[in-house]
């Protein structure tokens, strides 16, 4: 009798959820319409990115020559493409220490210590990016990196959140966390020395970019920094170069790594995250007076979100295109830029999604919902009361610092294949993510409830 009663109760729950699907579909459709309307509001004040095409053409000439020389050196005088496993080492990285001045030696040591100290976790990296941007706002990439790094932290804590933790087995959660953390850490390890070299160049009044090879920075980046040192208005060109460089940097070291490829990216459980919010890159928008209370209570009592959905993460070209679109959205629309700056300055990053929607998420378990009716509860109202919110923990409460194997040292730039991405970024039109993010939560809540029931 007990089993029969449980089966009947489960069937009733299932039918109640199925009955809610038309309502959810209607809400999704109206949300899509509202997203276009809200996007048009966010696009009211477009800003020119000041793309310097002449700078791009002069840099392309240098890079084409560099790629040709490197191919000839690697093939013994016979230019031709080389495989990723045979990419030549970074030129100049083994330069004799006697060729450097004592001031350069001290600078190298100081930067290495700063990078090591700031690269402890997603929290410290994200904070370092924002601190650098506040000091040097002409380096646009630092703010973009700060916001994307916030998203990486939210994705990491999702694995231990109230909805996701029951849907994914522990071994895969651990491997996916290591994948996300590895990408976040490697990008920082490559990019932050470049930022610090610019900082110390400014402080010392001299170009320090001859030291780039000592941090194993790709030869691809050298002409961009040298040009930026002479022309600070070319930040869009530098930003696109950094996007190309960092995505290429992690491509061979992480994305194409056989272990991560088999156990993460090609794993069946990864499909769940394609329907979840892992592929949504969110830019929460704050208010000038740093209010964290509800936003537009009569319509949608949640903080508005700008952002994009990243498709085909396994494709480096797709990641570069998404990065360029995010940059164009962030710096190409005044309202989005100002909203992001208000949020970033007023909201410390700890990896919990309650940082942007405290009326829906909580980092405290006692304030989170329990049971198997998450999807029905989310459909009832836009926000949740205490005890019925979605659990989104702080990063430092659920994950810990990791030690990693040595990083492969090679220069990814050995062909001109990715130079085609050195083009002016285009501002996207559909930039509101408030409604799409809310709908993604309802989809994953439905999957969670089904898993709980059966």
Tab-separated table of C-alpha atoms in Angstrom:
chain	number	residue	atom	x	y	z
A	1	UNK	CA	0.000	0.000	0.000
A	2	UNK	CA	2.846	2.381	0.856
A	3	UNK	CA	4.462	1.915	-2.534
A	4	UNK	CA	1.128	2.346	-4.281
A	5	UNK	CA	0.390	5.520	-2.328
A	6	UNK	CA	3.851	6.915	-3.140
A	7	UNK	CA	3.409	6.109	-6.811
A	8	UNK	CA	0.039	7.846	-6.938
A	9	UNK	CA	1.438	10.891	-5.134
A	10	UNK	CA	4.357	10.993	-7.564
A	11	UNK	CA	1.968	10.758	-10.489
A	12	UNK	CA	-0.083	13.660	-9.140
A	13	UNK	CA	3.076	15.732	-8.748
A	14	UNK	CA	4.119	14.859	-12.280
A	15	UNK	CA	0.758	15.869	-13.734
A	16	UNK	CA	0.791	19.131	-11.793
A	17	UNK	CA	4.175	19.920	-13.307
A	18	UNK	CA	3.059	18.958	-16.800
A	19	UNK	CA	0.023	21.155	-16.359
A	20	UNK	CA	2.306	24.055	-15.550
A	21	UNK	CA	4.252	23.733	-18.809
A	22	UNK	CA	1.842	25.811	-20.944
A	23	UNK	CA	2.025	28.570	-18.336
A	24	UNK	CA	5.819	28.363	-18.354
A	25	UNK	CA	5.898	28.436	-22.155
A	26	UNK	CA	3.633	31.484	-22.192
A	27	UNK	CA	5.848	33.214	-19.646
A	28	UNK	CA	8.897	32.413	-21.772
A	29	UNK	CA	7.285	33.908	-24.865
A	30	UNK	CA	6.224	37.071	-23.065
A	31	UNK	CA	9.687	37.223	-21.501
A	32	UNK	CA	11.299	37.062	-24.923
A	33	UNK	CA	9.162	39.967	-26.093
A	34	UNK	CA	9.986	41.910	-22.938
A	35	UNK	CA	13.686	41.188	-23.451
A	36	UNK	CA	13.623	42.888	-26.855
A	37	UNK	CA	11.846	45.902	-25.365
A	38	UNK	CA	14.274	46.111	-22.463
A	39	UNK	CA	17.194	45.674	-24.873
A	40	UNK	CA	16.023	48.665	-26.875
A	41	UNK	CA	16.063	50.714	-23.673
A	42	UNK	CA	19.607	49.613	-22.853
A	43	UNK	CA	20.712	50.514	-26.376
A	44	UNK	CA	19.448	54.104	-26.222
A	45	UNK	CA	22.926	55.606	-25.740
A	46	UNK	CA	25.414	53.830	-28.006
A	47	UNK	CA	29.108	54.690	-27.737
A	48	UNK	CA	31.784	54.525	-30.420
A	49	UNK	CA	34.536	52.004	-29.721
A	50	UNK	CA	37.041	54.091	-31.760
A	51	UNK	CA	38.488	51.216	-33.734
A	52	UNK	CA	41.904	52.119	-35.189
A	53	UNK	CA	42.118	50.265	-38.499
A	54	UNK	CA	45.508	51.722	-39.413
A	55	UNK	CA	46.957	50.363	-36.171
A	56	UNK	CA	45.495	46.949	-36.973
A	57	UNK	CA	47.012	46.891	-40.448
A	58	UNK	CA	50.477	47.834	-39.220
A	59	UNK	CA	50.322	45.168	-36.504
A	60	UNK	CA	49.092	42.574	-38.997
A	61	UNK	CA	52.172	43.167	-41.118
A	62	UNK	CA	54.392	42.465	-38.124
A	63	UNK	CA	52.451	39.349	-37.123
A	64	UNK	CA	52.438	37.917	-40.642
A	65	UNK	CA	56.206	38.283	-40.806
A	66	UNK	CA	56.588	36.797	-37.319
A	67	UNK	CA	54.465	33.767	-38.221
A	68	UNK	CA	56.426	33.195	-41.452
A	69	UNK	CA	59.784	33.357	-39.654
A	70	UNK	CA	58.637	31.011	-36.905
A	71	UNK	CA	57.363	28.449	-39.419
A	72	UNK	CA	60.652	28.548	-41.296
A	73	UNK	CA	62.659	28.173	-38.094
A	74	UNK	CA	60.565	25.237	-37.001
A	75	UNK	CA	60.596	23.419	-40.343
A	76	UNK	CA	64.271	23.995	-41.093
A	77	UNK	CA	63.687	26.611	-43.764
A	78	UNK	CA	60.511	25.064	-45.177
A	79	UNK	CA	57.499	27.166	-44.195
A	80	UNK	CA	54.394	25.206	-43.428
A	81	UNK	CA	51.764	24.624	-40.742
A	82	UNK	CA	52.725	22.838	-37.565
A	83	UNK	CA	50.633	20.762	-35.213
A	84	UNK	CA	49.682	21.992	-31.750
A	85	UNK	CA	51.950	19.413	-30.139
A	86	UNK	CA	54.926	20.824	-32.060
A	87	UNK	CA	54.439	24.542	-31.461
A	88	UNK	CA	57.810	26.256	-31.080
A	89	UNK	CA	58.794	27.650	-27.699
A	90	UNK	CA	58.328	31.314	-26.949
A	91	UNK	CA	61.204	33.243	-28.423
A	92	UNK	CA	63.368	35.086	-25.930
A	93	UNK	CA	62.048	33.275	-22.857
A	94	UNK	CA	65.488	31.746	-22.316
A	95	UNK	CA	67.312	35.052	-22.719
A	96	UNK	CA	70.444	35.146	-20.572
A	97	UNK	CA	69.837	36.903	-17.281
A	98	UNK	CA	73.049	38.872	-17.788
A	99	UNK	CA	71.324	40.776	-20.595
A	100	UNK	CA	68.853	42.295	-18.162
A	101	UNK	CA	69.484	45.240	-15.899
A	102	UNK	CA	69.226	44.920	-12.135
A	103	UNK	CA	66.073	47.040	-12.312
A	104	UNK	CA	64.547	44.529	-14.732
A	105	UNK	CA	65.480	41.620	-12.470
A	106	UNK	CA	63.759	43.293	-9.538
A	107	UNK	CA	60.697	44.003	-11.661
A	108	UNK	CA	60.440	40.394	-12.824
A	109	UNK	CA	60.610	39.152	-9.259
A	110	UNK	CA	58.036	41.669	-8.031
A	111	UNK	CA	55.554	40.772	-10.786
A	112	UNK	CA	55.967	37.029	-10.189
A	113	UNK	CA	55.220	37.524	-6.502
A	114	UNK	CA	52.199	39.725	-7.247
A	115	UNK	CA	50.790	37.206	-9.724
A	116	UNK	CA	51.268	34.301	-7.353
A	117	UNK	CA	49.582	36.179	-4.520
A	118	UNK	CA	46.599	37.298	-6.626
A	119	UNK	CA	46.126	33.926	-8.367
A	120	UNK	CA	45.045	32.017	-5.252
A	121	UNK	CA	41.361	31.727	-6.144
A	122	UNK	CA	38.605	33.038	-8.366
A	123	UNK	CA	37.828	35.564	-5.635
A	124	UNK	CA	41.329	37.079	-5.562
A	125	UNK	CA	41.621	37.105	-9.372
A	126	UNK	CA	38.294	38.833	-9.858
A	127	UNK	CA	39.195	41.485	-7.288
A	128	UNK	CA	42.614	42.074	-8.875
A	129	UNK	CA	41.075	42.711	-12.303
A	130	UNK	CA	38.740	45.393	-10.923
A	131	UNK	CA	41.472	47.065	-8.889
A	132	UNK	CA	43.634	47.295	-11.987
A	133	UNK	CA	40.811	48.724	-14.099
A	134	UNK	CA	40.034	51.363	-11.477
A	135	UNK	CA	43.672	52.452	-11.624
A	136	UNK	CA	44.014	52.234	-15.432
A	137	UNK	CA	40.562	52.579	-17.048
A	138	UNK	CA	42.164	52.949	-20.489
A	139	UNK	CA	42.799	49.168	-20.406
A	140	UNK	CA	39.238	48.091	-21.191
A	141	UNK	CA	39.986	44.366	-21.099
A	142	UNK	CA	40.501	44.438	-17.322
A	143	UNK	CA	36.840	45.332	-16.675
A	144	UNK	CA	35.634	42.738	-19.165
A	145	UNK	CA	37.840	40.140	-17.458
A	146	UNK	CA	36.466	41.151	-14.064
A	147	UNK	CA	32.863	40.562	-15.131
A	148	UNK	CA	33.583	37.299	-16.970
A	149	UNK	CA	35.546	36.093	-13.936
A	150	UNK	CA	32.512	36.830	-11.742
A	151	UNK	CA	30.506	34.533	-13.994
A	152	UNK	CA	33.145	31.820	-13.649
A	153	UNK	CA	32.765	32.012	-9.874
A	154	UNK	CA	28.983	31.767	-10.082
A	155	UNK	CA	29.283	28.737	-12.341
A	156	UNK	CA	31.625	27.080	-9.857
A	157	UNK	CA	29.228	27.518	-6.942
A	158	UNK	CA	26.293	26.339	-9.080
A	159	UNK	CA	27.793	22.863	-8.776
A	160	UNK	CA	27.064	22.972	-5.049
A	161	UNK	CA	23.797	24.907	-5.300
A	162	UNK	CA	20.374	23.721	-4.232
A	163	UNK	CA	19.147	22.818	-7.713
A	164	UNK	CA	22.302	21.527	-9.409
A	165	UNK	CA	23.824	19.480	-6.591
A	166	UNK	CA	21.156	16.777	-6.881
A	167	UNK	CA	21.347	16.526	-10.667
A	168	UNK	CA	25.056	15.845	-11.108
A	169	UNK	CA	27.176	13.111	-9.551
A	170	UNK	CA	30.138	14.117	-7.397
A	171	UNK	CA	32.944	12.899	-9.698
A	172	UNK	CA	31.667	15.008	-12.593
A	173	UNK	CA	31.104	18.026	-10.343
A	174	UNK	CA	34.704	17.821	-9.178
A	175	UNK	CA	36.031	17.508	-12.727
A	176	UNK	CA	33.883	20.372	-14.027
A	177	UNK	CA	35.005	22.564	-11.146
A	178	UNK	CA	38.640	21.766	-11.940
A	179	UNK	CA	37.988	22.641	-15.588
A	180	UNK	CA	36.407	26.009	-14.742
A	181	UNK	CA	39.058	26.803	-12.150
A	182	UNK	CA	41.868	25.783	-14.481
A	183	UNK	CA	40.626	28.075	-17.260
A	184	UNK	CA	40.155	30.949	-14.821
A	185	UNK	CA	43.604	30.489	-13.282
A	186	UNK	CA	45.489	30.044	-16.560
A	187	UNK	CA	43.977	33.119	-18.169
A	188	UNK	CA	44.948	35.119	-15.108
A	189	UNK	CA	48.465	33.684	-15.048
A	190	UNK	CA	48.955	34.750	-18.659
A	191	UNK	CA	47.136	38.099	-18.619
A	192	UNK	CA	47.947	39.592	-15.227
A	193	UNK	CA	51.725	39.857	-15.846
A	194	UNK	CA	50.888	41.786	-19.002
A	195	UNK	CA	48.710	44.181	-17.021
A	196	UNK	CA	51.402	44.618	-14.380
A	197	UNK	CA	54.049	45.300	-17.014
A	198	UNK	CA	51.843	48.127	-18.251
A	199	UNK	CA	51.390	49.387	-14.683
A	200	UNK	CA	55.126	49.442	-14.006
A	201	UNK	CA	55.795	50.966	-17.413
A	202	UNK	CA	53.526	53.837	-16.411
A	203	UNK	CA	55.131	54.153	-13.000
A	204	UNK	CA	58.709	54.071	-14.322
A	205	UNK	CA	58.025	56.142	-17.418
A	206	UNK	CA	59.550	53.569	-19.774
A	207	UNK	CA	58.316	50.624	-21.809
A	208	UNK	CA	58.857	47.337	-19.969
A	209	UNK	CA	57.300	45.144	-22.650
A	210	UNK	CA	60.659	43.682	-23.638
A	211	UNK	CA	60.070	41.518	-20.547
A	212	UNK	CA	56.946	39.840	-21.953
A	213	UNK	CA	58.820	36.669	-23.069
A	214	UNK	CA	60.103	36.129	-19.522
A	215	UNK	CA	56.499	35.458	-18.483
A	216	UNK	CA	56.004	33.095	-21.450
A	217	UNK	CA	53.635	35.550	-23.117
A	218	UNK	CA	52.932	34.709	-26.756
A	219	UNK	CA	54.808	36.704	-29.381
A	220	UNK	CA	51.330	37.568	-30.693
A	221	UNK	CA	50.855	40.157	-27.920
A	222	UNK	CA	54.122	42.104	-28.205
A	223	UNK	CA	53.190	44.467	-31.098
A	224	UNK	CA	49.821	45.237	-29.496
A	225	UNK	CA	51.360	46.345	-26.203
A	226	UNK	CA	54.095	48.286	-27.968
A	227	UNK	CA	51.468	50.105	-30.025
A	228	UNK	CA	49.270	50.745	-26.971
A	229	UNK	CA	52.243	52.197	-25.097
A	230	UNK	CA	52.552	54.810	-27.859
A	231	UNK	CA	48.803	55.277	-28.472
A	232	UNK	CA	46.528	54.818	-25.435
A	233	UNK	CA	43.435	55.417	-27.569
A	234	UNK	CA	43.831	51.997	-29.210
A	235	UNK	CA	42.303	50.101	-26.288
A	236	UNK	CA	39.643	48.385	-28.470
A	237	UNK	CA	42.407	46.861	-30.604
A	238	UNK	CA	44.336	45.756	-27.502
A	239	UNK	CA	41.162	44.303	-25.988
A	240	UNK	CA	40.358	42.207	-29.049
A	241	UNK	CA	43.980	41.015	-29.124
A	242	UNK	CA	43.781	39.948	-25.471
A	243	UNK	CA	40.507	38.112	-26.136
A	244	UNK	CA	42.119	36.200	-29.007
A	245	UNK	CA	45.258	35.524	-26.997
A	246	UNK	CA	43.601	34.249	-23.820
A	247	UNK	CA	41.143	31.978	-25.638
A	248	UNK	CA	43.996	30.591	-27.732
A	249	UNK	CA	46.081	30.185	-24.587
A	250	UNK	CA	43.551	27.900	-22.882
A	251	UNK	CA	42.640	26.074	-26.107
A	252	UNK	CA	45.678	23.789	-26.172
A	253	UNK	CA	46.277	23.704	-22.437
A	254	UNK	CA	42.737	22.966	-21.232
A	255	UNK	CA	40.015	22.699	-23.893
A	256	UNK	CA	41.985	20.228	-26.036
A	257	UNK	CA	43.440	18.425	-23.027
A	258	UNK	CA	42.391	14.747	-23.451
A	259	UNK	CA	41.437	14.416	-19.788
A	260	UNK	CA	39.167	17.478	-19.763
A	261	UNK	CA	37.841	16.688	-23.237
A	262	UNK	CA	36.741	13.174	-22.332
A	263	UNK	CA	35.669	13.689	-18.736
A	264	UNK	CA	34.096	17.140	-18.988
A	265	UNK	CA	33.331	18.641	-22.391
A	266	UNK	CA	32.272	15.394	-24.077
A	267	UNK	CA	30.681	13.911	-20.953
A	268	UNK	CA	26.897	13.251	-21.126
A	269	UNK	CA	26.322	15.319	-17.980
A	270	UNK	CA	27.668	18.384	-19.780
A	271	UNK	CA	24.472	18.499	-21.831
A	272	UNK	CA	22.607	19.463	-18.671
A	273	UNK	CA	24.631	22.654	-18.448
A	274	UNK	CA	23.743	23.546	-22.012
A	275	UNK	CA	20.133	23.921	-20.868
A	276	UNK	CA	21.162	25.475	-17.571
A	277	UNK	CA	22.745	28.898	-17.116
A	278	UNK	CA	26.390	27.823	-17.428
A	279	UNK	CA	26.463	29.218	-20.965
A	280	UNK	CA	24.863	32.527	-19.944
A	281	UNK	CA	27.335	35.346	-19.327
A	282	UNK	CA	25.584	37.897	-17.096
A	283	UNK	CA	26.374	41.550	-16.438
A	284	UNK	CA	24.214	42.665	-13.483
A	285	UNK	CA	23.338	46.358	-13.577
A	286	UNK	CA	23.492	48.442	-10.416
A	287	UNK	CA	22.108	51.839	-9.471
A	288	UNK	CA	24.059	55.053	-8.793
A	289	UNK	CA	23.246	54.997	-5.080
A	290	UNK	CA	24.214	51.309	-4.691
A	291	UNK	CA	20.710	50.176	-3.736
A	292	UNK	CA	20.375	46.432	-3.323
A	293	UNK	CA	16.630	46.346	-2.768
A	294	UNK	CA	14.091	45.212	-5.321
A	295	UNK	CA	14.076	46.741	-8.793
A	296	UNK	CA	10.871	47.906	-10.498
A	297	UNK	CA	8.676	46.096	-7.994
A	298	UNK	CA	5.470	46.477	-10.000
A	299	UNK	CA	6.942	44.719	-13.045
A	300	UNK	CA	9.935	42.553	-12.194
A	301	UNK	CA	11.275	42.725	-8.632
A	302	UNK	CA	14.790	41.697	-9.630
A	303	UNK	CA	17.981	43.480	-10.617
A	304	UNK	CA	18.152	43.835	-14.430
A	305	UNK	CA	20.768	41.777	-16.240
A	306	UNK	CA	22.564	42.386	-19.507
A	307	UNK	CA	24.515	39.619	-21.176
A	308	UNK	CA	24.785	36.994	-23.875
A	309	UNK	CA	24.490	33.247	-24.281
A	310	UNK	CA	27.716	31.533	-25.270
A	311	UNK	CA	27.268	28.796	-27.863
A	312	UNK	CA	29.731	26.027	-28.728
A	313	UNK	CA	32.258	26.505	-25.932
A	314	UNK	CA	34.432	23.782	-27.477
A	315	UNK	CA	35.004	26.008	-30.535
A	316	UNK	CA	37.750	28.580	-29.964
A	317	UNK	CA	36.412	30.793	-32.776
A	318	UNK	CA	32.975	30.860	-31.124
A	319	UNK	CA	34.532	31.832	-27.788
A	320	UNK	CA	36.440	34.668	-29.434
A	321	UNK	CA	33.297	35.930	-31.179
A	322	UNK	CA	31.391	35.857	-27.894
A	323	UNK	CA	34.192	37.705	-26.113
A	324	UNK	CA	34.200	40.432	-28.751
A	325	UNK	CA	30.416	40.765	-28.563
A	326	UNK	CA	30.540	41.032	-24.766
A	327	UNK	CA	33.172	43.738	-25.043
A	328	UNK	CA	31.142	45.663	-27.626
A	329	UNK	CA	28.085	45.404	-25.393
A	330	UNK	CA	29.944	46.506	-22.251
A	331	UNK	CA	31.758	49.490	-23.753
A	332	UNK	CA	29.431	50.162	-26.684
A	333	UNK	CA	26.309	51.039	-24.659
A	334	UNK	CA	26.564	53.781	-22.060
A	335	UNK	CA	23.727	52.516	-19.847
A	336	UNK	CA	25.205	49.023	-19.653
A	337	UNK	CA	28.691	50.313	-18.864
A	338	UNK	CA	27.460	52.620	-16.114
A	339	UNK	CA	25.191	49.944	-14.645
A	340	UNK	CA	28.018	47.404	-14.606
A	341	UNK	CA	30.362	49.872	-12.903
A	342	UNK	CA	27.759	50.662	-10.239
A	343	UNK	CA	27.290	46.956	-9.557
A	344	UNK	CA	30.993	46.076	-9.582
A	345	UNK	CA	31.935	48.892	-7.221
A	346	UNK	CA	29.095	48.269	-4.775
A	347	UNK	CA	29.040	44.456	-4.713
A	348	UNK	CA	31.915	42.376	-3.417
A	349	UNK	CA	32.416	39.121	-5.310
A	350	UNK	CA	32.069	35.911	-3.301
A	351	UNK	CA	30.639	33.639	-5.983
A	352	UNK	CA	27.023	33.550	-4.755
A	353	UNK	CA	24.242	34.502	-7.175
A	354	UNK	CA	22.545	36.246	-4.253
A	355	UNK	CA	24.941	39.093	-5.055
A	356	UNK	CA	22.710	40.167	-7.942
A	357	UNK	CA	19.300	38.655	-7.084
A	358	UNK	CA	19.066	38.498	-3.273
A	359	UNK	CA	15.273	38.217	-3.511
A	360	UNK	CA	15.636	34.879	-5.305
A	361	UNK	CA	18.982	33.412	-4.183
A	362	UNK	CA	20.535	33.056	-0.760
A	363	UNK	CA	23.976	31.972	0.414
A	364	UNK	CA	22.457	30.746	3.699
A	365	UNK	CA	21.086	27.212	3.718
A	366	UNK	CA	18.483	28.001	6.365
A	367	UNK	CA	16.934	30.588	4.041
A	368	UNK	CA	16.801	28.179	1.090
A	369	UNK	CA	13.900	26.080	-0.148
A	370	UNK	CA	13.864	22.351	0.406
A	371	UNK	CA	11.823	19.618	-1.196
A	372	UNK	CA	10.685	18.757	-4.655
A	373	UNK	CA	8.439	21.652	-5.683
A	374	UNK	CA	11.043	24.179	-6.778
A	375	UNK	CA	9.661	24.542	-10.295
A	376	UNK	CA	6.098	25.159	-9.108
A	377	UNK	CA	7.266	27.672	-6.514
A	378	UNK	CA	9.345	29.568	-9.071
A	379	UNK	CA	6.338	29.857	-11.356
A	380	UNK	CA	4.208	31.318	-8.580
A	381	UNK	CA	6.147	34.551	-8.159
A	382	UNK	CA	9.218	36.363	-9.432
A	383	UNK	CA	10.830	36.468	-5.988
A	384	UNK	CA	10.888	34.130	-3.011
A	385	UNK	CA	10.430	34.773	0.692
A	386	UNK	CA	12.865	33.767	3.425
A	387	UNK	CA	13.068	29.981	3.623
A	388	UNK	CA	11.989	29.549	0.003
A	389	UNK	CA	14.934	30.976	-1.907
A	390	UNK	CA	17.403	29.103	-4.111
A	391	UNK	CA	20.607	28.093	-2.379
A	392	UNK	CA	23.682	29.641	-4.006
A	393	UNK	CA	26.629	29.326	-1.620
A	394	UNK	CA	29.742	31.439	-1.379
A	395	UNK	CA	32.691	30.022	-3.256
A	396	UNK	CA	35.007	29.859	-0.257
A	397	UNK	CA	32.400	27.829	1.664
A	398	UNK	CA	32.188	24.951	-0.825
A	399	UNK	CA	35.418	24.848	-2.862
A	400	UNK	CA	39.031	25.107	-1.866
A	401	UNK	CA	42.309	26.135	-3.486
A	402	UNK	CA	43.879	23.496	-5.729
A	403	UNK	CA	47.391	22.572	-6.762
A	404	UNK	CA	47.865	21.894	-10.463
A	405	UNK	CA	50.340	20.065	-12.612
A	406	UNK	CA	52.950	22.182	-14.446
A	407	UNK	CA	51.566	24.298	-17.276
A	408	UNK	CA	52.807	23.467	-20.798
A	409	UNK	CA	55.081	26.257	-21.997
A	410	UNK	CA	54.732	26.995	-25.692
A	411	UNK	CA	53.666	29.810	-27.969
A	412	UNK	CA	50.256	29.160	-29.529
A	413	UNK	CA	50.933	31.745	-32.262
A	414	UNK	CA	52.534	29.779	-35.077
A	415	UNK	CA	50.132	30.481	-37.938
A	416	UNK	CA	47.970	33.335	-39.193
A	417	UNK	CA	44.732	31.397	-38.731
A	418	UNK	CA	43.300	33.550	-35.922
A	419	UNK	CA	44.331	36.899	-37.325
A	420	UNK	CA	40.961	36.998	-39.100
A	421	UNK	CA	39.380	37.859	-35.731
A	422	UNK	CA	41.234	41.200	-35.636
A	423	UNK	CA	38.183	43.138	-36.766
A	424	UNK	CA	35.971	45.804	-35.228
A	425	UNK	CA	33.570	44.239	-32.678
A	426	UNK	CA	29.877	44.637	-33.442
A	427	UNK	CA	27.413	45.685	-30.757
A	428	UNK	CA	24.754	42.986	-30.218
A	429	UNK	CA	21.085	43.931	-30.356
A	430	UNK	CA	19.494	41.506	-27.877
A	431	UNK	CA	21.380	42.457	-24.712
A	432	UNK	CA	18.814	41.967	-21.936
A	433	UNK	CA	19.217	38.639	-20.091
A	434	UNK	CA	16.848	39.218	-17.174
A	435	UNK	CA	13.985	37.158	-18.567
A	436	UNK	CA	16.149	34.482	-20.232
A	437	UNK	CA	18.004	33.904	-16.973
A	438	UNK	CA	14.760	33.583	-15.031
A	439	UNK	CA	13.426	31.086	-17.579
A	440	UNK	CA	16.650	29.056	-17.373
A	441	UNK	CA	16.095	28.747	-13.623
A	442	UNK	CA	12.598	27.406	-14.209
A	443	UNK	CA	13.886	24.818	-16.692
A	444	UNK	CA	16.536	23.530	-14.338
A	445	UNK	CA	14.069	23.562	-11.450
A	446	UNK	CA	11.724	21.350	-13.480
A	447	UNK	CA	14.576	18.894	-14.129
A	448	UNK	CA	15.462	19.011	-10.415
A	449	UNK	CA	11.901	18.239	-9.360
A	450	UNK	CA	11.624	15.359	-11.802
A	451	UNK	CA	14.866	13.896	-10.475
A	452	UNK	CA	13.699	14.273	-6.882
A	453	UNK	CA	10.381	12.593	-7.631
A	454	UNK	CA	11.617	9.603	-9.593
